[in-house]
Coordinates of C-alpha atoms and ligand atoms in Angstrom, one line a residue:
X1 CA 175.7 -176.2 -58.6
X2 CA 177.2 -174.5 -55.6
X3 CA 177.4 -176.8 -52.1
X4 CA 177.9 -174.5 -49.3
X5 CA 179.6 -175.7 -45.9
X6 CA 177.3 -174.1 -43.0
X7 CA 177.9 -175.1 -39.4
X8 CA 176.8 -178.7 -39.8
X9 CA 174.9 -179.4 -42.5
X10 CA 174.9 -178.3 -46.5
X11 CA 173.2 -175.6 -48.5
X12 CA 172.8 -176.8 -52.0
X13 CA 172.4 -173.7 -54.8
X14 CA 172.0 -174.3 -58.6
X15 CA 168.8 -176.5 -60.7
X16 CA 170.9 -179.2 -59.7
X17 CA 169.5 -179.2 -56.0
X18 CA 166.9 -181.9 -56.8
X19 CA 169.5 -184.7 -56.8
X20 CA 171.1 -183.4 -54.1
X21 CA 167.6 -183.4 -52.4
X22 CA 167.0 -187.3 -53.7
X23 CA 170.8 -187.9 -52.3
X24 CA 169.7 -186.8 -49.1
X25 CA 166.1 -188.1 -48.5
X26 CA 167.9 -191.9 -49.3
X27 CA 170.6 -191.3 -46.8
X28 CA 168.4 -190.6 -44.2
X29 CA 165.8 -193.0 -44.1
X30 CA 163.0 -190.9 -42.3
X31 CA 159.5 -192.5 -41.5
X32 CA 157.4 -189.7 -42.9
X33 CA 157.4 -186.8 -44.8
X34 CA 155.3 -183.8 -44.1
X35 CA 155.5 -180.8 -46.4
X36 CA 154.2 -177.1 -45.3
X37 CA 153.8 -175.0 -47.9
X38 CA 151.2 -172.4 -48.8
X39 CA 148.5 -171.8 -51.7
X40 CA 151.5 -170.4 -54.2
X41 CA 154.0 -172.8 -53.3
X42 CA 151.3 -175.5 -53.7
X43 CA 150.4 -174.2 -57.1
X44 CA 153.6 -173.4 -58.4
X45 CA 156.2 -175.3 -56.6
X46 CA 154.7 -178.5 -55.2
X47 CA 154.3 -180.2 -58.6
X48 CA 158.2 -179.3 -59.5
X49 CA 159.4 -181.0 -56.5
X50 CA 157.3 -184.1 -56.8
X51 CA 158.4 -184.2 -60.6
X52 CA 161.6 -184.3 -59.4
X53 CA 162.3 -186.5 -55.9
X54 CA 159.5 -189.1 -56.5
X55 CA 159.9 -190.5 -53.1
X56 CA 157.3 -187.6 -51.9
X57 CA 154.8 -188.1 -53.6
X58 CA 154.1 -190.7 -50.5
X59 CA 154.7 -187.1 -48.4
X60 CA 151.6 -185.7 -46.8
X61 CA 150.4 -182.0 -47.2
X62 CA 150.1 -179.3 -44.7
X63 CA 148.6 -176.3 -46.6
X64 CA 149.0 -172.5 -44.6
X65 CA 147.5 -169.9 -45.4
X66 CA 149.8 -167.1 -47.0
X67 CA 150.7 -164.1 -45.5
X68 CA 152.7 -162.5 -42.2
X69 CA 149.1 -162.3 -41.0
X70 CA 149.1 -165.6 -40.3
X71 CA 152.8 -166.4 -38.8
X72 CA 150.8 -167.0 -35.3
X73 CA 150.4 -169.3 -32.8
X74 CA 147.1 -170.2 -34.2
X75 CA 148.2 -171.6 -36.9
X76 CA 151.2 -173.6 -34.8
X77 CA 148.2 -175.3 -32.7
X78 CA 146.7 -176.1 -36.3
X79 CA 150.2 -177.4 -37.9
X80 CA 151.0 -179.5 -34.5
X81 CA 146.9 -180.8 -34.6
X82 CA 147.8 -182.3 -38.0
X83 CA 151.0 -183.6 -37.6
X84 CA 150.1 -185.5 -34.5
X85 CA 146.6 -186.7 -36.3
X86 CA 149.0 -188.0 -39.5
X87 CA 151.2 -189.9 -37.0
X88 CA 154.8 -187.8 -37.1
X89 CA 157.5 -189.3 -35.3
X90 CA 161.4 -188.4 -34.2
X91 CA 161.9 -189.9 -37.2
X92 CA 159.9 -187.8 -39.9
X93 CA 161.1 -185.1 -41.9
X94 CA 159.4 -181.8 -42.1
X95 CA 160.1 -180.0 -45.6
X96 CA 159.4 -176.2 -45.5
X97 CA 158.7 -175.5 -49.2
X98 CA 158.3 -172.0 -49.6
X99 CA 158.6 -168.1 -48.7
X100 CA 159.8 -166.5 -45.3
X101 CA 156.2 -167.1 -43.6
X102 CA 156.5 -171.1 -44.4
X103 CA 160.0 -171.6 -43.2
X104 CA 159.6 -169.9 -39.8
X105 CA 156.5 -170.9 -39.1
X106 CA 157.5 -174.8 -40.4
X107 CA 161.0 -174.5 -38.6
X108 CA 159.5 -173.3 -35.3
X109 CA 157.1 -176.2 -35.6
X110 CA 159.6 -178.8 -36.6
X111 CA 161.9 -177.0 -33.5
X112 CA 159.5 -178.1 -30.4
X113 CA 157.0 -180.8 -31.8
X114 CA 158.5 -183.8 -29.4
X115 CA 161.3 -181.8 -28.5
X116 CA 162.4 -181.0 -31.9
X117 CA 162.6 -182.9 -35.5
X118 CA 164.3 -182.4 -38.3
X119 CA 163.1 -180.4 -41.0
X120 CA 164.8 -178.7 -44.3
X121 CA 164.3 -175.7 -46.1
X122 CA 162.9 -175.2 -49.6
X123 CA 162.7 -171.9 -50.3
X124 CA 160.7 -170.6 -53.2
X125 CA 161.5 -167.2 -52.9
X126 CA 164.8 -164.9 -53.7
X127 CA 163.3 -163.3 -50.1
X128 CA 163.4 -166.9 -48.5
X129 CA 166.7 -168.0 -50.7
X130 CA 168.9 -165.6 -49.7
X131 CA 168.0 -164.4 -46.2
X132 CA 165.3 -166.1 -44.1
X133 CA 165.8 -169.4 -44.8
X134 CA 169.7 -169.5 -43.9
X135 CA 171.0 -168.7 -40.7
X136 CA 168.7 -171.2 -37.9
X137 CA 166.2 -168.4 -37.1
X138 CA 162.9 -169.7 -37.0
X139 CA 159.7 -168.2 -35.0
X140 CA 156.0 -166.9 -35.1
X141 CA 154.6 -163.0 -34.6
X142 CA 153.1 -162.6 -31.4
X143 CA 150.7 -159.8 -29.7
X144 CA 151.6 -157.2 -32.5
X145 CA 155.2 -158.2 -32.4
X146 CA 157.2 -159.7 -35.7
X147 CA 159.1 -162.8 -34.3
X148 CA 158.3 -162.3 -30.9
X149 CA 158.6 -166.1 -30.2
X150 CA 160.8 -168.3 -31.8
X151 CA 164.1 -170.4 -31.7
X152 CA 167.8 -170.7 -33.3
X153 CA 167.4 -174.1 -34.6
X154 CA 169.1 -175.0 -37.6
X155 CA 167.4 -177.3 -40.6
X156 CA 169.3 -180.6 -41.9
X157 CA 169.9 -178.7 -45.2
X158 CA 168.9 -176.2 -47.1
X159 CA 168.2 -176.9 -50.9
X160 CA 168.2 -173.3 -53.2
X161 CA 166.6 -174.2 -56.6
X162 CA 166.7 -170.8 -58.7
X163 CA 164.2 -172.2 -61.1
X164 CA 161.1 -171.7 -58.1
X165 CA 161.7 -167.8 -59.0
X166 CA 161.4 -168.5 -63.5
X167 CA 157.4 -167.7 -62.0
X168 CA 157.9 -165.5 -59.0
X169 CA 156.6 -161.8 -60.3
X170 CA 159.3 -158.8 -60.1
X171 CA 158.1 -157.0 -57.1
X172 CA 158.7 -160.3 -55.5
X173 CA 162.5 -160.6 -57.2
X174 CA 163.0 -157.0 -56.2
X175 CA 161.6 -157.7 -52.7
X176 CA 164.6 -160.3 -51.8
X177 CA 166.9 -158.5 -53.8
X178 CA 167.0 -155.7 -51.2
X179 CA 168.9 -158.1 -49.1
X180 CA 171.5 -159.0 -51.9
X181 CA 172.5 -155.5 -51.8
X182 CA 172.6 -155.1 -47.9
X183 CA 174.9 -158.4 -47.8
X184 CA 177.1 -157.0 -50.2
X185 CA 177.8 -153.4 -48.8
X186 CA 178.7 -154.6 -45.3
X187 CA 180.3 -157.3 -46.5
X188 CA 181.8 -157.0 -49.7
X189 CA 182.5 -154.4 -52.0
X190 CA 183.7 -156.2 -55.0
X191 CA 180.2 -157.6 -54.6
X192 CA 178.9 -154.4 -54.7
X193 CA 180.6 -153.4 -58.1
X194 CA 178.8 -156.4 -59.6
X195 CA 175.1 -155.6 -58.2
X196 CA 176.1 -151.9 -59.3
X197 CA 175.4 -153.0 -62.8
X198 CA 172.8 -155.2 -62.8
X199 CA 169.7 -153.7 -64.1
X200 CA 166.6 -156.4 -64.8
X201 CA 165.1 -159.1 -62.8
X202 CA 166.7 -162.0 -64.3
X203 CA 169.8 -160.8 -63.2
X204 CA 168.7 -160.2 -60.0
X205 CA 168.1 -163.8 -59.3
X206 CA 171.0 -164.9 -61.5
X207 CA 172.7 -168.1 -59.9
X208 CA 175.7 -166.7 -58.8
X209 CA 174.3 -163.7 -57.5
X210 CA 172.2 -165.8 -55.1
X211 CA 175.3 -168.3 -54.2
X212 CA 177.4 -165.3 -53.5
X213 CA 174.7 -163.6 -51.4
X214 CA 174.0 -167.0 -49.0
X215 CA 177.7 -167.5 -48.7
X216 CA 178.4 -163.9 -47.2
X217 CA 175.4 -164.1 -44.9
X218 CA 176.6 -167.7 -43.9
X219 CA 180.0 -166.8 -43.1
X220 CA 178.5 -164.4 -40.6
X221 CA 176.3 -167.1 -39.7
X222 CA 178.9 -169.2 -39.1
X223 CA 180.8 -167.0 -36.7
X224 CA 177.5 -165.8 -34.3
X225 CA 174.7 -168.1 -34.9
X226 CA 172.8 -166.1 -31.6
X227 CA 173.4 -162.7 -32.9
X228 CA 175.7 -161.7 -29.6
X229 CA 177.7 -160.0 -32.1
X230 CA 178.6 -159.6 -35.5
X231 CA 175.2 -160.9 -36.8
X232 CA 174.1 -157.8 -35.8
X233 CA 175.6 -156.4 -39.0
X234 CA 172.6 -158.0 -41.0
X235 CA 170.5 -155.4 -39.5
X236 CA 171.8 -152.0 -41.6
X237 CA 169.2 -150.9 -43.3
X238 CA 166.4 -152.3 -41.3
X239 CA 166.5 -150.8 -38.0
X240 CA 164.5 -147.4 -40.0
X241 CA 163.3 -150.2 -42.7
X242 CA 161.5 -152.0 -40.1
X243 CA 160.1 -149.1 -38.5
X244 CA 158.9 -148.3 -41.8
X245 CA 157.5 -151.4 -42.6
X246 CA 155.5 -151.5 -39.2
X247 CA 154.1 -148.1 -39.8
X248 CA 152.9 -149.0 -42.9
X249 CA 151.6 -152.0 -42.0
X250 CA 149.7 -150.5 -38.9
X251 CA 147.8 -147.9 -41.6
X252 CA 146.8 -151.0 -43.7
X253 CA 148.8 -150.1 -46.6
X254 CA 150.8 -152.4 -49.2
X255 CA 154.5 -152.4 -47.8
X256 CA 156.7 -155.5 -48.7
X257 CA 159.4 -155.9 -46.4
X258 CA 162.2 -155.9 -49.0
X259 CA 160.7 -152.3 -50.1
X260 CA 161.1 -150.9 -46.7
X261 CA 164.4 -152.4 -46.0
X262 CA 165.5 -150.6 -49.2
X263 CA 164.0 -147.0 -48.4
X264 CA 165.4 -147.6 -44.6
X265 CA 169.3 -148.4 -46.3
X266 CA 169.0 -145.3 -48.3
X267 CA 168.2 -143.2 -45.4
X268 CA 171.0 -145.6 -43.5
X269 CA 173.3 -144.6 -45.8
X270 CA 172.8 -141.2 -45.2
X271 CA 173.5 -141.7 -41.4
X272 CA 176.4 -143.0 -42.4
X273 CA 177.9 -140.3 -44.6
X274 CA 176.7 -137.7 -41.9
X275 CA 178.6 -139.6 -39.2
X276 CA 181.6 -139.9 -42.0
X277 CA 181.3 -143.8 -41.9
X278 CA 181.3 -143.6 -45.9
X279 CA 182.3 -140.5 -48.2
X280 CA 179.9 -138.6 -50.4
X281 CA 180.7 -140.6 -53.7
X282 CA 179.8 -143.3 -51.5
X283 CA 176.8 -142.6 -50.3
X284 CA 175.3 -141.0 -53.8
X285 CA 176.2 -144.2 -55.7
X286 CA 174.4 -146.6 -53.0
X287 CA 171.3 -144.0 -52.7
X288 CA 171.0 -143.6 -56.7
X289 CA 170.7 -147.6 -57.3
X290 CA 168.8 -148.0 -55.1
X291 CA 166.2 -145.0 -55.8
X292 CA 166.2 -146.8 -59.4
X293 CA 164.8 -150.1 -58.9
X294 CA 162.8 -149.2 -55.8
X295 CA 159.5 -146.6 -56.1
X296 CA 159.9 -144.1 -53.6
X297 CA 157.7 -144.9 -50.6
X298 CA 155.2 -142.0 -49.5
X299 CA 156.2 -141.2 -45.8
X300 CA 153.1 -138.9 -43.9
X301 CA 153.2 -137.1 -41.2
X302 CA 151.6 -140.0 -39.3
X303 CA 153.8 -142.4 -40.8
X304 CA 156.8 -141.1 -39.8
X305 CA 155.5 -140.7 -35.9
X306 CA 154.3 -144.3 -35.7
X307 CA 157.7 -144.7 -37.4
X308 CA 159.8 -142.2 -34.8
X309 CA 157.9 -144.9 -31.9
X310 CA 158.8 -148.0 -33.0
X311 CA 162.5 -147.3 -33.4
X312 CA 162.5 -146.0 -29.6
X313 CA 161.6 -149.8 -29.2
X314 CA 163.8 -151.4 -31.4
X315 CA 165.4 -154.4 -29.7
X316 CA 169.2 -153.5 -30.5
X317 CA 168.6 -150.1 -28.5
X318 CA 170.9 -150.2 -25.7
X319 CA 170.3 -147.9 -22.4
X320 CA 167.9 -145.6 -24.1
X321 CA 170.1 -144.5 -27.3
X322 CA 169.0 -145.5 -30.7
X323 CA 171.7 -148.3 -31.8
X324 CA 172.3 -148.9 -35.7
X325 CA 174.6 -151.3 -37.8
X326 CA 176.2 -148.3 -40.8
X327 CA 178.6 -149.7 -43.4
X328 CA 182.0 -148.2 -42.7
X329 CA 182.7 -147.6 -46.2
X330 CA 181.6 -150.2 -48.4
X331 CA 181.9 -153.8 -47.8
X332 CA 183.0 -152.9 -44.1
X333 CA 180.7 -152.6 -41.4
X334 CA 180.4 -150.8 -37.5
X335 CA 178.2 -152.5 -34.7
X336 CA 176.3 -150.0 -32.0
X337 CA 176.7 -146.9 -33.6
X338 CA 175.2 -144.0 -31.5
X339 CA 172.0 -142.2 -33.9
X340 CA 169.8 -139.9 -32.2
X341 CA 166.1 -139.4 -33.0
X342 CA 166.5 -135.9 -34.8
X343 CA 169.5 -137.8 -37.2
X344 CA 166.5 -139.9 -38.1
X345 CA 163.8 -137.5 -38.8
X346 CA 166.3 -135.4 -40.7
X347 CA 166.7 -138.4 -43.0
X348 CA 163.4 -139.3 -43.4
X349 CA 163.3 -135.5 -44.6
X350 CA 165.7 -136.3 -47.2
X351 CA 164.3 -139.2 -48.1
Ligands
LIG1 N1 167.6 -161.8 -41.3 C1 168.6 -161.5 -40.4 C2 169.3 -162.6 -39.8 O1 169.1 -163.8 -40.2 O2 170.0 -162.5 -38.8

């Protein structure tokens, strides 16, 4: 098991989380427990834990319904309805057992109910594990808008137990695995030789693969918690992969948004070779692993002009000119770098 040192509190990785989990919940001594979690991680998760850390079995329940879809403010009122009608205090513990969805949603929650409570993260997904459940970024989609209100609130700890994903399926594996490869060519290219050669699902959500990937996205964490700088760098691949997943999402059809983010670091990458961030053997190897374990995505016409909008509105735009984190060979990375529109039709071409 893997204890890793964020900014003030612990992220435990390994099967060995649940007595880290019962070490902390003793510490502590909350008044209540409330766990959020959704209809899979109530199914398939939920009766691990209890198993587990017997002390919640006195927990209550707050079930969400699963789904970006439902990441609203709606569902806030409902969550803050039941917590007050259950009797949370400043001294209860919120426990955000699940995907990306839960562990906004619950942290935004847990961030503002009476000013702010304390809440950890279980995530249940390699999505959730590696990525959204680290870094203090918590928040709701609002009028159209993914994450349009939220906070940087940090949870009490964060408790990584690989043995949530034995039943997770492999689009879901592949879909959080997108982010193990973005962490690892801006950050690390030794990394990167190891990802290189894994092939099958079960390595993709191999122990040390997730330890390594949380420890590179907390050490960048750890230096710009607000994103006024080199957090920035966790964006390659998704200022086109975002677009992308928008698009798709405004035409109704099945995107996930690991999928996107690894169709928008392929055509990344080639920004990057054309700007001669990366060389040519660079930028085939990345594009080639990635083209075999992710389907192609089919880009329209349509798609790619809803696409060519949002990115005009991308947030890390700055006066007007399209604004991307590109690896600087891999393992290295280059903040603001100047693309313009055309660069990004051309590689949607190629794409
Ligand atoms: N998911 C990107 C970040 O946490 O900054």
């Amino acid at each position: 098991m893997a204890t890793i040192k964020s900014t003030s509190y612990n992220i435990y990785v390994g099967e060995k989380s649940f007595d880290e989990l019962n070490k902390f919940i003793k510490k502590q001594s909350y008044s209540k427990y409330v766990i959020i979690c959704d209809e899979n991680s109530l199914t398939h998760c939920l009766p691990k834990l209890l198993f587990n850390c017997e002390v919640l079995n006195q927990a209550e329940i707050i079930e969400l319904e699963s789904g970006e879809e439902n990441k609203t403010l709606e569902t806030c009122t409902q969550v803050w309805g039941a917590l007050t009608d259950i009797g949370v205090d400043k001294k209860s513990l919120i426990i955000n057992l699940g995907g990306g969805v839960v562990s906004d949603l619950g942290g935004f929650v847990a961030s503002v109910f009476k000013r702010g409570i304390h809440f950890i993260n279980i995530p249940t997904t390699l999505l959730s594990m590696v990525d959204a459940s680290v870094g203090g970024k918590t928040g709701i989609d609002f009028s159209g808008i993914k994450n349009l209100i939220g906070t940087i609130t940090e949870p009490k700890a964060i408790f990584a137990n690989p043995v949530f994903l034995e039943t997770l399926p492999l689009r879901q594996i592949k879909n959080g695995y997108a982010e193990v490869i973005k962490i690892a060519l801006i950050s690390d290219a030794a990394f990167w030789l190891v990802l290189k050669k894994l092939k099958n699902s079960i390595q993709f959500r191999n122990e040390e693969i997730i330890t390594k990937a949380i420890e590179l996205k907390n050490v960048i964490v750890k230096k710009d918690l607000h994103e006024e700088n080199i957090r920035k760098s966790l964006n390659f691949g998704h200022s086109i992969g975002h677009a992308l997943e928008s698009a798709l999402i405004k035409q109704e059809k099945d995107i996930l948004h690991g999928e996107a983010v690894a169709a928008g670091t392929i055509m990344e990458t080639q920004i990057a070779y054309q700007q001669k961030r990366i060389t040519k053997k660079e930028c085939d190897e990345i594009c080639i692993y990635l083209h075999s374990i992710y389907p192609k995505i089919k880009i329209t016409k349509e798609t790619q002009a809803l696409m060519m909008e949002y990115i005009k509105h991308d947030k890390k735009n700055e006066g007007g000119a399209l604004c991307f984190a590109l690896p600087k060979s891999i393992g290295k990375y280059e903040l603001s770098c100047i693309v313009m529109p055309q660069d990004v039709k051309n590689v949607i071409e190629l794409y």
